[in-house]
Amino acid sequence: MKLYRCEVCGYVYDPEIGDPDGGLAPGTAFEDIPEDWICPVCGVTRDMFSPIDE
């Protein structure tokens, strides 16, 4: 699964880890994250994330 980086603060969403504090279980693909999810570091919405090319 692809990693996504917050364009504002640099937080990296790793689907293998998820965001347990934000209600996202490990294994949750970025595409499956609810629209109202926010970056756990800076609070921006998910549309401010970009895929990381590996």
N, CA, C and O atoms as CSV, one atom per row, in Angstrom:
chain,resi,resn,atom,element,x,y,z
A,1,MET,N,N,0.845,-1.187,0.000
A,1,MET,CA,C,0.000,0.000,0.000
A,1,MET,C,C,0.884,1.242,0.000
A,1,MET,O,O,1.980,1.246,0.560
A,2,LYS,N,N,0.392,2.275,-0.629
A,2,LYS,CA,C,1.152,3.497,-0.834
A,2,LYS,C,C,1.113,4.406,0.406
A,2,LYS,O,O,0.100,4.487,1.101
A,3,LEU,N,N,2.234,5.082,0.662
A,3,LEU,CA,C,2.333,6.067,1.730
A,3,LEU,C,C,1.885,7.426,1.209
A,3,LEU,O,O,2.038,7.730,0.026
A,4,TYR,N,N,1.325,8.243,2.109
A,4,TYR,CA,C,0.891,9.593,1.751
A,4,TYR,C,C,1.479,10.582,2.744
A,4,TYR,O,O,1.522,10.321,3.947
A,5,ARG,N,N,1.936,11.735,2.222
A,5,ARG,CA,C,2.560,12.766,3.061
A,5,ARG,C,C,1.681,14.009,3.117
A,5,ARG,O,O,1.136,14.448,2.104
A,6,CYS,N,N,1.551,14.570,4.323
A,6,CYS,CA,C,0.835,15.837,4.501
A,6,CYS,C,C,1.694,16.945,3.899
A,6,CYS,O,O,2.869,17.082,4.243
A,7,GLU,N,N,1.114,17.726,3.011
A,7,GLU,CA,C,1.846,18.808,2.347
A,7,GLU,C,C,2.143,19.971,3.281
A,7,GLU,O,O,2.996,20.805,2.980
A,8,VAL,N,N,1.443,20.036,4.419
A,8,VAL,CA,C,1.628,21.148,5.349
A,8,VAL,C,C,2.723,20.854,6.374
A,8,VAL,O,O,3.637,21.657,6.560
A,9,CYS,N,N,2.626,19.686,7.044
A,9,CYS,CA,C,3.560,19.418,8.142
A,9,CYS,C,C,4.525,18.269,7.883
A,9,CYS,O,O,5.483,18.094,8.637
A,10,GLY,N,N,4.295,17.480,6.831
A,10,GLY,CA,C,5.199,16.387,6.511
A,10,GLY,C,C,4.845,15.056,7.156
A,10,GLY,O,O,5.554,14.070,6.951
A,11,TYR,N,N,3.761,15.001,7.936
A,11,TYR,CA,C,3.331,13.732,8.535
A,11,TYR,C,C,3.103,12.709,7.427
A,11,TYR,O,O,2.517,13.028,6.392
A,12,VAL,N,N,3.565,11.485,7.646
A,12,VAL,CA,C,3.389,10.425,6.662
A,12,VAL,C,C,2.348,9.439,7.176
A,12,VAL,O,O,2.498,8.858,8.251
A,13,TYR,N,N,1.283,9.262,6.381
A,13,TYR,CA,C,0.275,8.247,6.705
A,13,TYR,C,C,0.741,6.924,6.116
A,13,TYR,O,O,0.912,6.790,4.905
A,14,ASP,N,N,0.940,5.953,6.993
A,14,ASP,CA,C,1.352,4.614,6.589
A,14,ASP,C,C,0.162,3.685,6.819
A,14,ASP,O,O,-0.224,3.459,7.966
A,15,PRO,N,N,-0.428,3.142,5.751
A,15,PRO,CA,C,-1.601,2.299,5.909
A,15,PRO,C,C,-1.351,1.043,6.744
A,15,PRO,O,O,-2.286,0.489,7.321
A,16,GLU,N,N,-0.109,0.597,6.810
A,16,GLU,CA,C,0.182,-0.578,7.638
A,16,GLU,C,C,0.023,-0.259,9.120
A,16,GLU,O,O,-0.265,-1.147,9.923
A,17,ILE,N,N,0.210,1.010,9.483
A,17,ILE,CA,C,0.071,1.457,10.872
A,17,ILE,C,C,-1.325,2.029,11.115
A,17,ILE,O,O,-1.897,1.850,12.190
A,18,GLY,N,N,-1.870,2.721,10.109
A,18,GLY,CA,C,-3.158,3.401,10.276
A,18,GLY,C,C,-3.004,4.623,11.163
A,18,GLY,O,O,-1.920,5.198,11.260
A,19,ASP,N,N,-4.082,5.012,11.803
A,19,ASP,CA,C,-4.082,6.111,12.774
A,19,ASP,C,C,-5.031,5.702,13.896
A,19,ASP,O,O,-6.158,6.190,13.972
A,20,PRO,N,N,-4.563,4.790,14.779
A,20,PRO,CA,C,-5.441,4.282,15.831
A,20,PRO,C,C,-6.085,5.380,16.683
A,20,PRO,O,O,-7.245,5.253,17.076
A,21,ASP,N,N,-5.345,6.453,16.972
A,21,ASP,CA,C,-5.916,7.544,17.758
A,21,ASP,C,C,-6.996,8.297,16.988
A,21,ASP,O,O,-7.881,8.913,17.582
A,22,GLY,N,N,-6.913,8.240,15.649
A,22,GLY,CA,C,-7.895,8.907,14.801
A,22,GLY,C,C,-8.985,7.964,14.307
A,22,GLY,O,O,-9.813,8.346,13.480
A,23,GLY,N,N,-8.987,6.729,14.814
A,23,GLY,CA,C,-10.024,5.781,14.466
A,23,GLY,C,C,-9.757,4.959,13.213
A,23,GLY,O,O,-10.666,4.319,12.685
A,24,LEU,N,N,-8.504,4.972,12.729
A,24,LEU,CA,C,-8.171,4.199,11.525
A,24,LEU,C,C,-7.330,2.986,11.918
A,24,LEU,O,O,-6.199,3.123,12.384
A,25,ALA,N,N,-7.891,1.819,11.726
A,25,ALA,CA,C,-7.209,0.579,12.080
A,25,ALA,C,C,-6.024,0.326,11.152
A,25,ALA,O,O,-6.026,0.782,10.008
A,26,PRO,N,N,-5.014,-0.396,11.634
A,26,PRO,CA,C,-3.933,-0.809,10.746
A,26,PRO,C,C,-4.510,-1.555,9.549
A,26,PRO,O,O,-5.444,-2.346,9.682
A,27,GLY,N,N,-3.938,-1.290,8.382
A,27,GLY,CA,C,-4.419,-1.916,7.162
A,27,GLY,C,C,-5.430,-1.066,6.398
A,27,GLY,O,O,-5.917,-1.489,5.349
A,28,THR,N,N,-5.756,0.131,6.907
A,28,THR,CA,C,-6.696,1.018,6.227
A,28,THR,C,C,-5.991,1.775,5.111
A,28,THR,O,O,-5.112,2.595,5.373
A,29,ALA,N,N,-6.372,1.505,3.871
A,29,ALA,CA,C,-5.792,2.205,2.723
A,29,ALA,C,C,-6.206,3.675,2.757
A,29,ALA,O,O,-7.286,4.014,3.243
A,30,PHE,N,N,-5.341,4.539,2.238
A,30,PHE,CA,C,-5.651,5.968,2.242
A,30,PHE,C,C,-6.967,6.254,1.534
A,30,PHE,O,O,-7.733,7.122,1.953
A,31,GLU,N,N,-7.221,5.519,0.460
A,31,GLU,CA,C,-8.452,5.720,-0.315
A,31,GLU,C,C,-9.705,5.395,0.490
A,31,GLU,O,O,-10.796,5.848,0.143
A,32,ASP,N,N,-9.560,4.618,1.558
A,32,ASP,CA,C,-10.698,4.211,2.388
A,32,ASP,C,C,-10.888,5.086,3.619
A,32,ASP,O,O,-11.795,4.848,4.416
A,33,ILE,N,N,-10.039,6.098,3.780
A,33,ILE,CA,C,-10.156,7.002,4.923
A,33,ILE,C,C,-11.382,7.892,4.728
A,33,ILE,O,O,-11.593,8.417,3.634
A,34,PRO,N,N,-12.196,8.070,5.779
A,34,PRO,CA,C,-13.364,8.954,5.669
A,34,PRO,C,C,-12.968,10.390,5.305
A,34,PRO,O,O,-11.890,10.858,5.671
A,35,GLU,N,N,-13.843,11.070,4.588
A,35,GLU,CA,C,-13.576,12.456,4.148
A,35,GLU,C,C,-13.334,13.405,5.321
A,35,GLU,O,O,-12.634,14.405,5.162
A,36,ASP,N,N,-13.901,13.112,6.496
A,36,ASP,CA,C,-13.771,14.040,7.627
A,36,ASP,C,C,-12.534,13.776,8.493
A,36,ASP,O,O,-12.338,14.434,9.515
A,37,TRP,N,N,-11.697,12.808,8.079
A,37,TRP,CA,C,-10.456,12.543,8.814
A,37,TRP,C,C,-9.515,13.728,8.660
A,37,TRP,O,O,-9.461,14.349,7.599
A,38,ILE,N,N,-8.769,14.043,9.725
A,38,ILE,CA,C,-7.794,15.150,9.664
A,38,ILE,C,C,-6.409,14.640,10.054
A,38,ILE,O,O,-6.272,13.629,10.743
A,39,CYS,N,N,-5.398,15.355,9.602
A,39,CYS,CA,C,-4.015,15.036,9.931
A,39,CYS,C,C,-3.859,15.062,11.458
A,39,CYS,O,O,-4.240,16.045,12.094
A,40,PRO,N,N,-3.310,14.005,12.046
A,40,PRO,CA,C,-3.158,13.975,13.506
A,40,PRO,C,C,-2.121,14.954,14.045
A,40,PRO,O,O,-2.066,15.191,15.251
A,41,VAL,N,N,-1.304,15.523,13.170
A,41,VAL,CA,C,-0.276,16.461,13.624
A,41,VAL,C,C,-0.742,17.909,13.490
A,41,VAL,O,O,-0.652,18.679,14.447
A,42,CYS,N,N,-1.244,18.290,12.300
A,42,CYS,CA,C,-1.557,19.709,12.079
A,42,CYS,C,C,-3.040,19.997,11.845
A,42,CYS,O,O,-3.450,21.158,11.837
A,43,GLY,N,N,-3.853,18.944,11.653
A,43,GLY,CA,C,-5.293,19.143,11.564
A,43,GLY,C,C,-5.864,19.485,10.205
A,43,GLY,O,O,-7.050,19.803,10.110
A,44,VAL,N,N,-5.062,19.431,9.140
A,44,VAL,CA,C,-5.613,19.709,7.812
A,44,VAL,C,C,-6.393,18.493,7.319
A,44,VAL,O,O,-6.237,17.388,7.840
A,45,THR,N,N,-7.232,18.709,6.312
A,45,THR,CA,C,-8.041,17.624,5.780
A,45,THR,C,C,-7.222,16.743,4.849
A,45,THR,O,O,-6.121,17.107,4.435
A,46,ARG,N,N,-7.780,15.572,4.525
A,46,ARG,CA,C,-7.019,14.584,3.746
A,46,ARG,C,C,-6.710,15.025,2.324
A,46,ARG,O,O,-5.852,14.431,1.671
A,47,ASP,N,N,-7.392,16.060,1.826
A,47,ASP,CA,C,-7.085,16.531,0.475
A,47,ASP,C,C,-5.740,17.266,0.405
A,47,ASP,O,O,-5.278,17.632,-0.675
A,48,MET,N,N,-5.124,17.474,1.565
A,48,MET,CA,C,-3.801,18.112,1.605
A,48,MET,C,C,-2.679,17.081,1.673
A,48,MET,O,O,-1.539,17.424,1.987
A,49,PHE,N,N,-2.996,15.812,1.380
A,49,PHE,CA,C,-2.011,14.738,1.357
A,49,PHE,C,C,-1.706,14.354,-0.080
A,49,PHE,O,O,-2.583,14.380,-0.943
A,50,SER,N,N,-0.454,13.998,-0.326
A,50,SER,CA,C,-0.019,13.544,-1.641
A,50,SER,C,C,0.676,12.199,-1.515
A,50,SER,O,O,1.355,11.938,-0.521
A,51,PRO,N,N,0.508,11.340,-2.522
A,51,PRO,CA,C,1.209,10.047,-2.469
A,51,PRO,C,C,2.710,10.239,-2.570
A,51,PRO,O,O,3.203,11.133,-3.258
A,52,ILE,N,N,3.418,9.377,-1.867
A,52,ILE,CA,C,4.879,9.404,-1.911
A,52,ILE,C,C,5.314,8.395,-2.974
A,52,ILE,O,O,4.979,7.214,-2.890
A,53,ASP,N,N,6.047,8.858,-3.956
A,53,ASP,CA,C,6.560,7.981,-4.994
A,53,ASP,C,C,7.798,7.274,-4.463
A,53,ASP,O,O,8.748,7.909,-4.008
A,54,GLU,N,N,7.769,5.970,-4.528
A,54,GLU,CA,C,8.907,5.207,-4.019
A,54,GLU,C,C,9.694,4.609,-5.150
A,54,GLU,O,O,10.693,3.930,-4.915
